[in-house]
């Protein structure tokens, strides 16, 4: 029988090794934010041939001569995405006229402008959404598992589920920080949607295992907590893997054949679901055992009984 709980420290170590590079990248470079968060204009130019370095240089020169600072330029096949400070539609049209004789035939595939105020509001709402989701998940799991037999605690189920969820979020955000620094990948509002979806998948996989742990705790009382958790993981592992692999196969197909606009959204989901499947099996449940064992070794100290006072008539 596979002893997952007995080797839990190895799984914790592997998780740390996966997370640490992303944390270092976040500390050094952070995330490359799109105009959804920073504000500005995004201009997508569609050419008849794949974009070359010479074409990029010519486009940047035209923008610079017109007094517009180019923040980033991203090539996607025949498309060139140019990020600039906020531009009006009239200014955009003027620049396009100046580009025509320099770079040849092209069409503007997309143009959008977001003000810095809206960008800050989107950023704040993203943090609020993740924080509120975490609080609601803890409360829901604590209430749903309130009848779990002692010495197990429903609050431990909720808090360890959130810890596993944070592991998945750090994996996704860390990888995108690395991709942003080395490959210019930007995170936008779709990335926030992907993060919230990953939260749902992560907690769903964890609850599947936790629910089996609760059932086994109620049914079996002569087996140690470690053994109950290990048996529950093995009983639900096939279901968890099949569910996640089915979703990942669909996402992998979308990643290959989907459009450019959803590529990084799909990749974030793929990474998050893979991490969520791992953490629900190898992190969340073993964390329950670590907390349980620690509580048995460090029981709450009961208040010292008070000595009865002697009555005056005794």
XYZ file of N, CA, C and O in Angstrom, residues 5-120:
464
model
N 1.254 9.476 3.670
C 1.443 10.230 4.912
C 2.833 9.996 5.492
O 3.472 10.916 6.016
N 3.339 8.771 5.382
C 4.662 8.472 5.912
C 5.769 9.237 5.200
O 6.838 9.479 5.780
N 5.525 9.618 3.952
C 6.537 10.341 3.165
C 6.121 11.784 2.911
O 6.565 12.406 1.951
N 5.291 12.299 3.797
C 4.739 13.639 3.584
C 5.806 14.724 3.498
O 5.648 15.706 2.765
N 6.895 14.572 4.234
C 7.939 15.599 4.220
C 8.594 15.733 2.847
O 9.004 16.828 2.446
N 8.678 14.638 2.115
C 9.241 14.698 0.767
C 8.321 15.502 -0.157
O 8.799 16.258 -1.008
N 7.011 15.322 0.026
C 6.057 16.064 -0.810
C 6.061 17.548 -0.458
O 5.945 18.407 -1.340
N 6.204 17.850 0.826
C 6.313 19.258 1.236
C 7.566 19.893 0.639
O 7.541 21.033 0.172
N 8.664 19.130 0.643
C 9.916 19.639 0.091
C 9.781 19.910 -1.403
O 10.260 20.938 -1.909
N 9.118 19.003 -2.107
C 8.920 19.195 -3.551
C 8.098 20.456 -3.820
O 8.409 21.217 -4.745
N 7.074 20.692 -3.011
C 6.258 21.895 -3.172
C 7.092 23.151 -2.969
O 6.947 24.130 -3.712
N 7.959 23.127 -1.962
C 8.833 24.274 -1.724
C 9.762 24.529 -2.909
O 9.979 25.675 -3.316
N 10.305 23.458 -3.461
C 11.210 23.601 -4.601
C 10.496 24.186 -5.813
O 11.110 24.887 -6.628
N 9.208 23.898 -5.947
C 8.430 24.445 -7.061
C 8.092 25.909 -6.823
O 8.128 26.730 -7.744
N 7.793 26.256 -5.572
C 7.332 27.606 -5.257
C 8.485 28.609 -5.181
O 8.345 29.761 -5.605
N 9.629 28.198 -4.633
C 10.728 29.139 -4.350
C 11.183 29.930 -5.584
O 11.349 31.152 -5.503
N 11.401 29.306 -6.762
C 11.803 30.124 -7.924
C 10.794 31.212 -8.259
O 11.183 32.347 -8.589
N 9.504 30.893 -8.149
C 8.479 31.892 -8.412
C 8.485 33.019 -7.394
O 8.305 34.186 -7.746
N 8.707 32.665 -6.125
C 8.771 33.695 -5.085
C 9.964 34.625 -5.305
O 9.854 35.843 -5.121
N 11.086 34.051 -5.697
C 12.268 34.879 -5.984
C 11.985 35.806 -7.154
O 12.326 36.997 -7.131
N 11.334 35.263 -8.196
C 10.989 36.082 -9.362
C 10.025 37.197 -8.987
O 10.178 38.342 -9.433
N 9.050 36.880 -8.140
C 8.100 37.913 -7.698
C 8.796 39.001 -6.903
O 8.487 40.190 -7.048
N 9.733 38.600 -6.045
C 10.454 39.578 -5.224
C 11.344 40.476 -6.075
O 11.483 41.673 -5.807
N 11.955 39.906 -7.113
C 12.894 40.670 -7.940
C 12.195 41.476 -9.033
O 12.525 42.639 -9.269
N 11.246 40.848 -9.716
C 10.662 41.470 -10.908
C 9.157 41.689 -10.824
O 8.608 42.485 -11.590
N 8.482 40.983 -9.939
C 7.031 41.120 -9.853
C 6.340 40.543 -11.075
O 6.902 39.711 -11.798
N 5.121 40.975 -11.327
C 4.357 40.549 -12.492
C 4.402 41.642 -13.556
O 4.417 42.829 -13.237
N 4.411 41.229 -14.811
C 4.314 42.201 -15.901
C 2.829 42.478 -16.131
O 2.116 41.655 -16.705
N 2.369 43.639 -15.661
C 0.940 43.956 -15.694
C 0.545 44.554 -17.033
O 1.280 45.358 -17.618
N -0.628 44.166 -17.508
C -1.154 44.731 -18.743
C -1.835 46.062 -18.446
O -1.926 46.495 -17.289
N -2.357 46.692 -19.477
C -3.022 47.981 -19.282
C -4.303 47.838 -18.473
O -4.837 48.832 -17.978
N -4.808 46.596 -18.333
C -5.988 46.387 -17.487
C -5.717 46.856 -16.065
O -6.636 47.276 -15.348
N -4.442 46.776 -15.634
C -4.075 47.146 -14.277
C -3.330 48.480 -14.206
O -3.481 49.221 -13.246
N -2.508 48.762 -15.188
C -1.692 49.975 -15.134
C -2.329 51.159 -15.841
O -1.941 52.307 -15.610
N -3.285 50.904 -16.720
C -3.847 51.964 -17.546
C -2.975 52.209 -18.764
O -1.766 51.984 -18.734
N -3.565 52.659 -19.866
C -2.820 52.914 -21.088
C -3.591 52.445 -22.296
O -4.776 52.108 -22.209
N -2.925 52.439 -23.447
C -3.551 52.018 -24.699
C -2.865 50.778 -25.243
O -1.650 50.603 -25.099
N -3.662 49.927 -25.853
C -3.147 48.722 -26.506
C -3.562 48.767 -27.973
O -4.752 48.850 -28.286
N -2.569 48.720 -28.847
C -2.816 48.788 -30.287
C -2.314 47.499 -30.919
O -1.119 47.172 -30.803
N -3.195 46.757 -31.561
C -2.814 45.509 -32.219
C -2.799 45.720 -33.722
O -3.830 46.033 -34.332
N -1.620 45.566 -34.313
C -1.439 45.745 -35.755
C -1.293 44.371 -36.401
O -0.499 43.541 -35.944
N -2.053 44.137 -37.455
C -2.038 42.847 -38.148
C -1.389 43.021 -39.519
O -1.889 43.778 -40.360
N -0.274 42.311 -39.747
C 0.468 42.405 -40.999
C 0.171 41.181 -41.876
O -0.365 40.171 -41.396
N 0.558 41.281 -43.132
C 0.337 40.176 -44.067
C 1.399 39.089 -43.916
O 1.177 37.946 -44.310
N 2.557 39.462 -43.350
C 3.639 38.506 -43.135
C 4.023 38.510 -41.649
O 3.713 39.457 -40.932
N 4.716 37.463 -41.188
C 5.173 37.461 -39.786
C 6.018 38.692 -39.480
O 6.810 39.142 -40.302
N 5.844 39.211 -38.287
C 6.521 40.444 -37.875
C 8.002 40.171 -37.631
O 8.367 39.231 -36.908
N 8.846 40.993 -38.243
C 10.295 40.855 -38.075
C 10.810 41.914 -37.101
O 10.090 42.845 -36.725
N 12.066 41.771 -36.707
C 12.689 42.742 -35.817
C 12.781 44.110 -36.486
O 12.633 45.154 -35.833
N 12.985 44.105 -37.799
C 13.051 45.368 -38.543
C 11.716 46.102 -38.500
O 11.669 47.324 -38.315
N 10.628 45.340 -38.631
C 9.293 45.948 -38.570
C 9.043 46.552 -37.194
O 8.519 47.662 -37.073
N 9.439 45.821 -36.148
C 9.282 46.343 -34.795
C 10.033 47.660 -34.609
O 9.506 48.616 -34.037
N 11.263 47.707 -35.121
C 12.076 48.923 -34.975
C 11.432 50.105 -35.702
O 11.417 51.234 -35.187
N 10.914 49.860 -36.910
C 10.274 50.921 -37.682
C 9.034 51.454 -36.967
O 8.802 52.665 -36.906
N 8.215 50.525 -36.404
C 7.006 50.933 -35.688
C 7.376 51.774 -34.472
O 6.782 52.830 -34.217
N 8.376 51.325 -33.730
C 8.791 52.064 -32.530
C 9.322 53.444 -32.887
O 9.067 54.429 -32.168
N 10.047 53.548 -34.012
C 10.588 54.841 -34.444
C 9.478 55.824 -34.774
O 9.533 57.008 -34.393
N 8.431 55.342 -35.457
C 7.308 56.212 -35.822
C 6.602 56.720 -34.571
O 6.251 57.901 -34.468
N 6.377 55.831 -33.600
C 5.729 56.245 -32.354
C 6.590 57.279 -31.626
O 6.075 58.268 -31.095
N 7.910 57.040 -31.582
C 8.810 57.955 -30.867
C 8.827 59.333 -31.519
O 8.810 60.364 -30.830
N 8.870 59.379 -32.854
C 8.870 60.661 -33.564
C 7.578 61.430 -33.332
O 7.568 62.668 -33.382
N 6.512 60.707 -33.064
C 5.232 61.364 -32.808
C 5.074 61.733 -31.333
O 4.019 62.206 -30.914
N 6.117 61.487 -30.542
C 6.084 61.860 -29.137
C 5.374 60.873 -28.233
O 4.983 61.207 -27.112
N 5.207 59.630 -28.692
C 4.522 58.593 -27.903
C 5.545 57.563 -27.442
O 6.249 56.961 -28.268
N 5.643 57.376 -26.136
C 6.585 56.395 -25.578
C 5.978 55.000 -25.628
O 4.866 54.774 -25.135
N 6.699 54.067 -26.235
C 6.236 52.685 -26.323
C 6.654 51.940 -25.054
O 7.847 51.843 -24.742
N 5.677 51.417 -24.318
C 5.977 50.683 -23.082
C 6.491 49.284 -23.400
O 7.565 48.884 -22.948
N 5.717 48.529 -24.180
C 6.118 47.174 -24.580
C 5.641 46.912 -25.999
O 4.689 47.531 -26.479
N 6.321 45.961 -26.654
C 5.922 45.495 -27.982
C 5.984 43.974 -27.966
O 7.024 43.401 -27.642
N 4.872 43.347 -28.285
C 4.790 41.891 -28.220
C 4.393 41.341 -29.583
O 3.396 41.761 -30.168
N 5.198 40.396 -30.090
C 4.933 39.786 -31.397
C 4.156 38.486 -31.202
O 4.493 37.668 -30.344
N 3.110 38.328 -32.000
C 2.322 37.092 -31.985
C 2.043 36.690 -33.428
O 0.984 36.990 -33.980
N 3.035 36.067 -34.060
C 2.881 35.683 -35.459
C 2.883 36.895 -36.373
O 3.876 37.615 -36.477
N 1.743 37.144 -37.004
C 1.598 38.286 -37.901
C 1.073 39.519 -37.171
O 0.850 40.552 -37.797
N 0.870 39.400 -35.876
C 0.341 40.513 -35.085
C 1.442 41.155 -34.255
O 2.357 40.472 -33.784
N 1.320 42.457 -34.089
C 2.236 43.209 -33.228
C 1.389 44.018 -32.255
O 0.597 44.866 -32.669
N 1.543 43.726 -30.961
C 0.772 44.408 -29.925
C 1.655 45.478 -29.299
O 2.703 45.174 -28.724
N 1.220 46.726 -29.415
C 1.994 47.867 -28.918
C 1.276 48.463 -27.723
O 0.086 48.789 -27.791
N 1.984 48.589 -26.582
C 1.434 49.197 -25.371
C 2.028 50.591 -25.200
O 3.253 50.765 -25.260
N 1.159 51.561 -24.985
C 1.595 52.951 -24.844
C 0.823 53.617 -23.715
O -0.151 53.037 -23.201
N 1.216 54.835 -23.302
C 0.353 55.611 -22.409
C -0.996 55.875 -23.087
O -1.132 55.687 -24.297
N -2.010 56.309 -22.340
C -3.347 56.497 -22.920
C -3.336 57.407 -24.150
O -2.760 58.493 -24.128
N -3.947 56.932 -25.235
C -4.051 57.699 -26.478
C -5.525 57.893 -26.833
O -6.357 57.026 -26.554
N -5.826 59.007 -27.466
C -7.180 59.242 -27.967
C -7.326 58.545 -29.320
O -6.343 58.174 -29.963
N -8.556 58.375 -29.750
C -8.795 57.746 -31.044
C -8.214 58.586 -32.179
O -7.714 58.050 -33.175
N -8.272 59.905 -32.032
C -7.729 60.791 -33.066
C -6.211 60.636 -33.158
O -5.644 60.557 -34.254
N -5.551 60.566 -32.006
C -4.089 60.399 -31.995
C -3.717 59.052 -32.588
O -2.718 58.922 -33.319
N -4.496 58.043 -32.278
C -4.259 56.716 -32.833
C -4.366 56.737 -34.359
O -3.522 56.166 -35.063
N -5.402 57.397 -34.867
C -5.588 57.476 -36.322
C -4.432 58.212 -36.990
O -3.972 57.818 -38.081
N -3.939 59.262 -36.359
C -2.812 60.020 -36.921
C -1.557 59.153 -37.019
O -0.826 59.196 -38.019
N -1.304 58.359 -35.970
C -0.107 57.506 -35.976
C -0.218 56.428 -37.050
O 0.766 56.100 -37.730
N -1.413 55.890 -37.226
C -1.606 54.856 -38.249
C -1.308 55.400 -39.643
O -0.726 54.699 -40.487
N -1.711 56.647 -39.906
C -1.429 57.257 -41.206
C 0.071 57.388 -41.425
O 0.571 57.195 -42.549
N 0.810 57.708 -40.385
C 2.260 57.856 -40.506
C 2.971 56.502 -40.630
O 4.083 56.418 -41.158
N 2.322 55.446 -40.113
C 2.930 54.121 -40.195
C 2.823 53.520 -41.592
O 3.722 52.773 -42.021
N 1.752 53.813 -42.297
C 1.489 53.188 -43.600
C 2.672 53.280 -44.549
O 3.134 52.261 -45.091
N 3.212 54.490 -44.828
C 4.325 54.562 -45.787
C 5.632 53.964 -45.273
O 6.545 53.692 -46.057
N 5.738 53.732 -43.968
C 6.997 53.243 -43.387
C 7.049 51.719 -43.357
O 8.065 51.108 -43.718
N 5.951 51.086 -42.924
C 5.959 49.630 -42.745
C 5.135 48.891 -43.791
O 5.096 47.662 -43.788
N 4.476 49.594 -44.656
C 3.697 48.929 -45.695
C 2.270 48.616 -45.257
O 1.733 49.220 -44.324
N 1.670 47.631 -45.926
C 0.258 47.313 -45.709
C 0.042 46.600 -44.367
O 0.768 45.657 -44.024
N -0.937 47.046 -43.629
C -1.340 46.414 -42.380
C -2.740 46.909 -42.017
O -3.249 47.877 -42.603
N -3.359 46.258 -41.051
C -4.652 46.688 -40.532
C -4.573 46.747 -39.014
O -3.770 46.016 -38.395
N -5.381 47.614 -38.453
C -5.447 47.670 -36.987
C -6.514 46.696 -36.528
O -7.703 46.883 -36.782
N -6.065 45.667 -35.841
C -6.968 44.600 -35.416
C -7.710 44.961 -34.134
O -8.831 44.496 -33.901
N -7.077 45.794 -33.303
C -7.721 46.146 -32.028
C -7.098 47.422 -31.484
O -5.909 47.677 -31.673
N -7.947 48.210 -30.804
C -7.458 49.413 -30.125
C -8.323 49.628 -28.888
O -9.556 49.684 -28.977
N -7.682 49.713 -27.729
C -8.419 49.958 -26.491
C -7.580 50.796 -25.539
O -6.360 50.695 -25.516
N -8.281 51.631 -24.808
C -7.623 52.518 -23.852
C -8.304 52.391 -22.501
O -9.536 52.402 -22.416
N -7.491 52.252 -21.442
C -8.000 52.164 -20.076
C -7.266 53.201 -19.235
O -6.027 53.272 -19.259
N -8.021 53.995 -18.507
C -7.425 55.025 -17.668
C -6.763 54.435 -16.441
O -7.118 53.338 -15.994
N -5.804 55.130 -15.830
C -5.095 54.615 -14.646
C -6.024 54.392 -13.458
O -5.804 53.500 -12.647
N -7.082 55.189 -13.340
C -8.022 55.018 -12.230
C -8.742 53.690 -12.323
O -8.895 52.960 -11.340
N -9.180 53.344 -13.537
C -9.867 52.070 -13.746
C -8.906 50.913 -13.500
O -9.268 49.887 -12.925
N -7.638 51.092 -13.920
C -6.650 50.044 -13.697
C -6.439 49.755 -12.224
O -6.363 48.603 -11.802
N -6.347 50.808 -11.405
C -6.180 50.625 -9.960
C -7.409 49.954 -9.349
O -7.295 49.128 -8.442
